[in-house]
Short mmCIF file of C-alpha atoms in Angstrom, two decimals:
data_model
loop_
_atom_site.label_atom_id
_atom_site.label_comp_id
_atom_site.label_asym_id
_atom_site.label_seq_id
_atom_site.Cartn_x
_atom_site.Cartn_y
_atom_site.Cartn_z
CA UNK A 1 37.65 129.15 -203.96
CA UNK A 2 41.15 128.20 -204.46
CA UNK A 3 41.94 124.12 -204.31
CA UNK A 4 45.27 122.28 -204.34
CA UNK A 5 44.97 118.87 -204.88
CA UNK A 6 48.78 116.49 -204.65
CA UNK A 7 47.27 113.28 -207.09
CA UNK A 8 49.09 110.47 -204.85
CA UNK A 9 48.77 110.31 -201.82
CA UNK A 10 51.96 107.54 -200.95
CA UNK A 11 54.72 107.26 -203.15
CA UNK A 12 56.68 104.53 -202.24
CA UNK A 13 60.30 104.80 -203.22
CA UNK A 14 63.92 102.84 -203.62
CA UNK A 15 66.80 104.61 -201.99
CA UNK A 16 68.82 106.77 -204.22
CA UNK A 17 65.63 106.38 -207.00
CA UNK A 18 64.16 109.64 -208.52
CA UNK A 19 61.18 110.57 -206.95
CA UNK A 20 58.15 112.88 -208.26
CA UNK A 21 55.40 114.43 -206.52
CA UNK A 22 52.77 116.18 -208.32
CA UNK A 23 50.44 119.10 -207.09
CA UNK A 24 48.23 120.89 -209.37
CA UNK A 25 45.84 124.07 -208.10
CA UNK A 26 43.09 125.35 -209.42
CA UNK A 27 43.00 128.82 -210.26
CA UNK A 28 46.36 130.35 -211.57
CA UNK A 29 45.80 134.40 -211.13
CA UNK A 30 48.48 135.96 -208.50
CA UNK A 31 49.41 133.26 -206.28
CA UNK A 32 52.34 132.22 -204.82
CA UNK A 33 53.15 128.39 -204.57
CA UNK A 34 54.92 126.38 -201.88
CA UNK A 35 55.97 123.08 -200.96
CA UNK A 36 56.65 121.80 -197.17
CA UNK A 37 57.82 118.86 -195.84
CA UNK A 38 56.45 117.47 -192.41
CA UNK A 39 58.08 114.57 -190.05
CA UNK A 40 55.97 112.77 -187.78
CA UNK A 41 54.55 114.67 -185.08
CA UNK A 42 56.09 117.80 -185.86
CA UNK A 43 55.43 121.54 -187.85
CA UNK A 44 56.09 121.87 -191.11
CA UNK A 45 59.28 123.72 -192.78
CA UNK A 46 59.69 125.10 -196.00
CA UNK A 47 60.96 123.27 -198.53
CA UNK A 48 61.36 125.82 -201.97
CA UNK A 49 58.92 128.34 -203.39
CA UNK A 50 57.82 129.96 -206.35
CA UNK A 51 56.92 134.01 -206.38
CA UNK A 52 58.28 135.03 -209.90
CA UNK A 53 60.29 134.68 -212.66
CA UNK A 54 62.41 131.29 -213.45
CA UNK A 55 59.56 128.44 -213.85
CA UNK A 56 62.53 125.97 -212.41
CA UNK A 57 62.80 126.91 -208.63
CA UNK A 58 65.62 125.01 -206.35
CA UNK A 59 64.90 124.41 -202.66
CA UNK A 60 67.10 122.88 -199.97
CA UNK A 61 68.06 118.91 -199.38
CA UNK A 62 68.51 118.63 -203.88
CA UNK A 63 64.40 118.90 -203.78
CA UNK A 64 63.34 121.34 -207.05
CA UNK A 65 60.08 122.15 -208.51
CA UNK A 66 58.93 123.38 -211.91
CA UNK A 67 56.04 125.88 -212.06
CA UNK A 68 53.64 125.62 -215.00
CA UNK A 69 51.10 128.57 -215.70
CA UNK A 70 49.51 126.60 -218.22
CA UNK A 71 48.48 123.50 -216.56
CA UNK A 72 48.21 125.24 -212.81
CA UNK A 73 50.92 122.94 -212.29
CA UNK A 74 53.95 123.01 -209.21
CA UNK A 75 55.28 119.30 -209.52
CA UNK A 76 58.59 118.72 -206.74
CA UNK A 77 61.27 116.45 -207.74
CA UNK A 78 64.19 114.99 -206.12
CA UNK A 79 66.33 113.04 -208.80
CA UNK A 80 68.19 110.64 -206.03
CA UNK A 81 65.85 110.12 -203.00
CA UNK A 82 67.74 109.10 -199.06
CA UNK A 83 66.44 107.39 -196.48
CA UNK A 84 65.80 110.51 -194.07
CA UNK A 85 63.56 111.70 -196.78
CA UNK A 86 60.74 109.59 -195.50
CA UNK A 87 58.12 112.00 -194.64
CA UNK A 88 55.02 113.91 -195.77
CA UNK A 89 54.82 116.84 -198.12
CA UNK A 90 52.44 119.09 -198.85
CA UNK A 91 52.27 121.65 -201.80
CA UNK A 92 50.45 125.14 -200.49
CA UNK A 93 48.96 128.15 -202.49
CA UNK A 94 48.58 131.63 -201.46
CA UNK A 95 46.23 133.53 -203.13
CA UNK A 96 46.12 137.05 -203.43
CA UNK A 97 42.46 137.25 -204.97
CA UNK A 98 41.19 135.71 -202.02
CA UNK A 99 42.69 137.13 -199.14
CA UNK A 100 46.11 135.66 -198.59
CA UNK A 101 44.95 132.46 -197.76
CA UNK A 102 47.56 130.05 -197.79
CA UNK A 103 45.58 126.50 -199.09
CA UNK A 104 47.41 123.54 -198.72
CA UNK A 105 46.93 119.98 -200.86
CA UNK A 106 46.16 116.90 -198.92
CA UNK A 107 50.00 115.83 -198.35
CA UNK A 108 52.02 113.05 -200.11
CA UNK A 109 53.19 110.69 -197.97
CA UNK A 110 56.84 109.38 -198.90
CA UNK A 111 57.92 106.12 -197.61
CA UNK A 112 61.65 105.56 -198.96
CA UNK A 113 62.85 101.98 -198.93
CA UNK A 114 66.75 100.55 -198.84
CA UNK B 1 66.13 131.96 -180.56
CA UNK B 2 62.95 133.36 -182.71
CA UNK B 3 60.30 131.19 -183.51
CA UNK B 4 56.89 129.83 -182.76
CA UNK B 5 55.66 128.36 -180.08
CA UNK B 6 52.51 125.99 -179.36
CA UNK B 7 51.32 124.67 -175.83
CA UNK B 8 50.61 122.45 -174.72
CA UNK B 9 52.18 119.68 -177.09
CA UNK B 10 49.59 116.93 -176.10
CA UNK B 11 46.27 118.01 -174.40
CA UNK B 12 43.20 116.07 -173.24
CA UNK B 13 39.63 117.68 -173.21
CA UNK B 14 35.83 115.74 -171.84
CA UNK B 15 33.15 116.12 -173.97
CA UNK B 16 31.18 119.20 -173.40
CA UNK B 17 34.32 121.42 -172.12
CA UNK B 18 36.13 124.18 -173.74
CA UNK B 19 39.88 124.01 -174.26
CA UNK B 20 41.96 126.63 -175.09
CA UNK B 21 45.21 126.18 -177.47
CA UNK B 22 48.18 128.67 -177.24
CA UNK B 23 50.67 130.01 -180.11
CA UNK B 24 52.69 132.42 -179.49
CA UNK B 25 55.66 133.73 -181.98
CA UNK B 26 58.48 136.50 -181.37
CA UNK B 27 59.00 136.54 -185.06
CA UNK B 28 57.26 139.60 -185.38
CA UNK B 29 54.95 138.77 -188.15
CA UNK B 30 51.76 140.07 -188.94
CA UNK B 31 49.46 137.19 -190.23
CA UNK B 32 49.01 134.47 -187.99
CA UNK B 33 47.40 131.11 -188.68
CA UNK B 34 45.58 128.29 -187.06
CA UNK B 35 45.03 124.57 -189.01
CA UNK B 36 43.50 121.54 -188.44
CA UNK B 37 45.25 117.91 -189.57
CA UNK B 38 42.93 114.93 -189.84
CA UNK B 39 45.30 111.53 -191.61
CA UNK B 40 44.75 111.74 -195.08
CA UNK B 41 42.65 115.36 -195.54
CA UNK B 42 46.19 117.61 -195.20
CA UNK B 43 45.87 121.04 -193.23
CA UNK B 44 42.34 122.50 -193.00
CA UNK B 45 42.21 126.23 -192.34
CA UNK B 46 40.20 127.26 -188.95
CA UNK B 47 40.75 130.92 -188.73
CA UNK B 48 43.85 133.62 -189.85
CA UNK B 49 44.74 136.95 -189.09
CA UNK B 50 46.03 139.65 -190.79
CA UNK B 51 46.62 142.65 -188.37
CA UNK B 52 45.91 142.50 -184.55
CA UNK B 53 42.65 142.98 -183.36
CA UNK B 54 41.02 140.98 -186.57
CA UNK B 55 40.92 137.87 -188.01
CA UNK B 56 39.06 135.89 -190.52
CA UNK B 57 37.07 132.12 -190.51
CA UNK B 58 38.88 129.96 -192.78
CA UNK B 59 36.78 126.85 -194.17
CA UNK B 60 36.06 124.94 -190.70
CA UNK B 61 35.43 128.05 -187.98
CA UNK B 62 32.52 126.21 -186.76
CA UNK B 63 32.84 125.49 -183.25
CA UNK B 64 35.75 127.02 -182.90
CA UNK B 65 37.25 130.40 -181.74
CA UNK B 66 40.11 132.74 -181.58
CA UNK B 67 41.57 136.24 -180.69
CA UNK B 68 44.22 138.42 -181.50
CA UNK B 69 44.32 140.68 -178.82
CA UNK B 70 48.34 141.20 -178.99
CA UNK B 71 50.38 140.59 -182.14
CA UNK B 72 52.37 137.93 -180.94
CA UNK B 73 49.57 135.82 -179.52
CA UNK B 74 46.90 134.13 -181.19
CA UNK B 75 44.49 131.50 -178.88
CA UNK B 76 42.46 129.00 -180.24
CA UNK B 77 39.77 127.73 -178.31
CA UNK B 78 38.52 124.55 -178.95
CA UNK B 79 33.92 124.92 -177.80
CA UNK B 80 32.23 121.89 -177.14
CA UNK B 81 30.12 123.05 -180.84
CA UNK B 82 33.16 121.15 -182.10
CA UNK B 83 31.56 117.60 -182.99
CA UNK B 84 34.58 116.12 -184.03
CA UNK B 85 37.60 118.08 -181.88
CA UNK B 86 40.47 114.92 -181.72
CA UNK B 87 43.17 116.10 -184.25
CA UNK B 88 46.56 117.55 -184.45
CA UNK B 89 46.22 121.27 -184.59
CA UNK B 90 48.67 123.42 -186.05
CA UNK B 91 49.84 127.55 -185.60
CA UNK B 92 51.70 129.42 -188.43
CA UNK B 93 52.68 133.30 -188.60
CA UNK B 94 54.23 135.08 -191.46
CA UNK B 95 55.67 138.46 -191.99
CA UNK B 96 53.57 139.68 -195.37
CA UNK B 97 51.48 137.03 -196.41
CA UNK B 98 50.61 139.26 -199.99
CA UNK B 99 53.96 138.86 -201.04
CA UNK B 100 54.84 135.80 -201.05
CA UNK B 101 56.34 135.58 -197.36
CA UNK B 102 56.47 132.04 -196.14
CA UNK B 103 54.38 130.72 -193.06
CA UNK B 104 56.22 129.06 -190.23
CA UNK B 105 54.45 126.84 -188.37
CA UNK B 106 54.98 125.47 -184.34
CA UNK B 107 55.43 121.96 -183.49
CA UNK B 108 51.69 121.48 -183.22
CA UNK B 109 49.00 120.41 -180.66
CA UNK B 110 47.49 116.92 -180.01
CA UNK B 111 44.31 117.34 -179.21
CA UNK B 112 42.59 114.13 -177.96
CA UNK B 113 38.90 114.04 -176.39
CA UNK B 114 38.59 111.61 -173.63
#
C-alpha cells in the first residue's frame, strides 16, 4: 500500500527566511503528487501539483516543489516565508495502481515567527 | 458559487448513538471522499467513491458508513462501532481522480462525543 510520510512535523521559521518541507512516498509507479495547505479549522486547498513532465512544478503564494523519481521524493519550498503562511501542509499521492486513492502524509505544521 | 459543502460545522453525538455527517458538492465531480483528522496523524481515509451507487473502504471503514445514492451527495454516518468517533472529519470530490484531477475538500465537521 502506498505511504507518504512529511519527515518534520513543525518547522519553525523567521519571517522572510527560506523554508523547506520535505515529503517522500513510497512507491513511485503512476502517481500523481500534491501538496495542500490547511488553516485552522478549515478544508484544505491546493497548493501546486505534479502530473508530468518538468520535475520543477510552481504553485500559487511563491510555494514550488521539485519532483524526484529516484528518491520518491516531492520536497515544497518557499525561498522567503510571510507571516500569513503559518499553517499546516500536507503532501498527498494518488495512485493509479491502487485505485485512485489519494494518501496524504501526516502534515507539517509551519509556525512563522517576526 | 460551486463548491462543497459539509453540515453541520460542529456536531455533538452520546455514546451509543448514530450520527449522520452531510457533504454535498455542485461541482459535478465523480469521486467523492470522506477523511478523518486526529492532531498529529494527518487525513485518514474512511471510505471514497468513484461513480454513484458504489464506493470503496479506505483504511479506517470500521464503524463507519456511507452512501452514494445521488452524485452530488455523499453521507457519512458516524455507528456507535466507532470506539474512538471525536475528530474533525473532512469531505472531498474530484472530477477524474485517474488523471491527476485535484480533490477539493469542504470546511470540515467537528465531531465531538459528549
Amino acid at each position: 500500500a502506498q505511504s507518504v510520510t512529511q519527515l518534520d512535523s513543525q518547522v519553525p521559521v523567521f519571517e522572510e527566511a527560506p523554508v523547506e518541507l520535505r515529503c517522500n512516498y513510497s512507491s513511485s509507479v503512476s502517481v500523481y503528487l500534491f501538496w495542500y495547505v490547511q488553516y485552522p479549522n478549515q478544508g484544505l486547498q491546493l497548493l501546486l501539483k505534479y502530473l508530468s513532465g518538468s520535475t520543477l512544478v510552481k504553485g500559487i503564494n511563491g510555494f514550488e516543489a521539485e519532483f524526484n523519481k529516484s528518491q520518491t521524493s516531492f520536497h515544497l519550498r518557499k525561498p522567503s516565508v510571510h507571516i500569513s503562511d503559518t499553517a499546516e501542509y500536507f503532501c498527498a499521492v494518488n495512485d493509479k495502481a491502487a485505485g485512485n486513492k489519494l494518501t496524504f502524509g501526516g502534515g507539517t505544521r509551519v509556525l512563522v515567527k517576526p | 458559487d460551486g463548491g462543497i459543502t459539509q453540515s453541520p460545522k460542529y456536531l455533538f453525538r452520546k455514546e451509543g448513538q448514530n450520527v449522520t455527517l452531510s457533504c454535498e458538492q455542485n461541482l459535478n465531480h465523480d469521486a467523492m471522499y470522506w477523511y478523518r483528522q486526529d492532531p498529529g496523524q494527518g487525513l485518514r481515509l474512511i471510505y471514497y467513491s468513484q461513480i454513484v451507487n458504489d464506493f470503496q473502504k479506505g483504511d479506517i471503514a470500521e464503524g463507519y458508513s456511507v452512501s452514494r445514492e445521488k452524485k452530488e451527495s455523499f453521507p457519512l454516518t458516524v455507528t456507535s462501532a466507532q470506539k474512538n468517533p471525536t475528530a474533525f472529519y473532512l469531505c472531498a470530490s474530484s472530477i477524474r481522480p485517474g488523471q491527476g484531477s485535484e480533490a477539493f475538500f469542504g470546511q470540515g465537521t467537528r465531531l465531538t462525543v459528549v
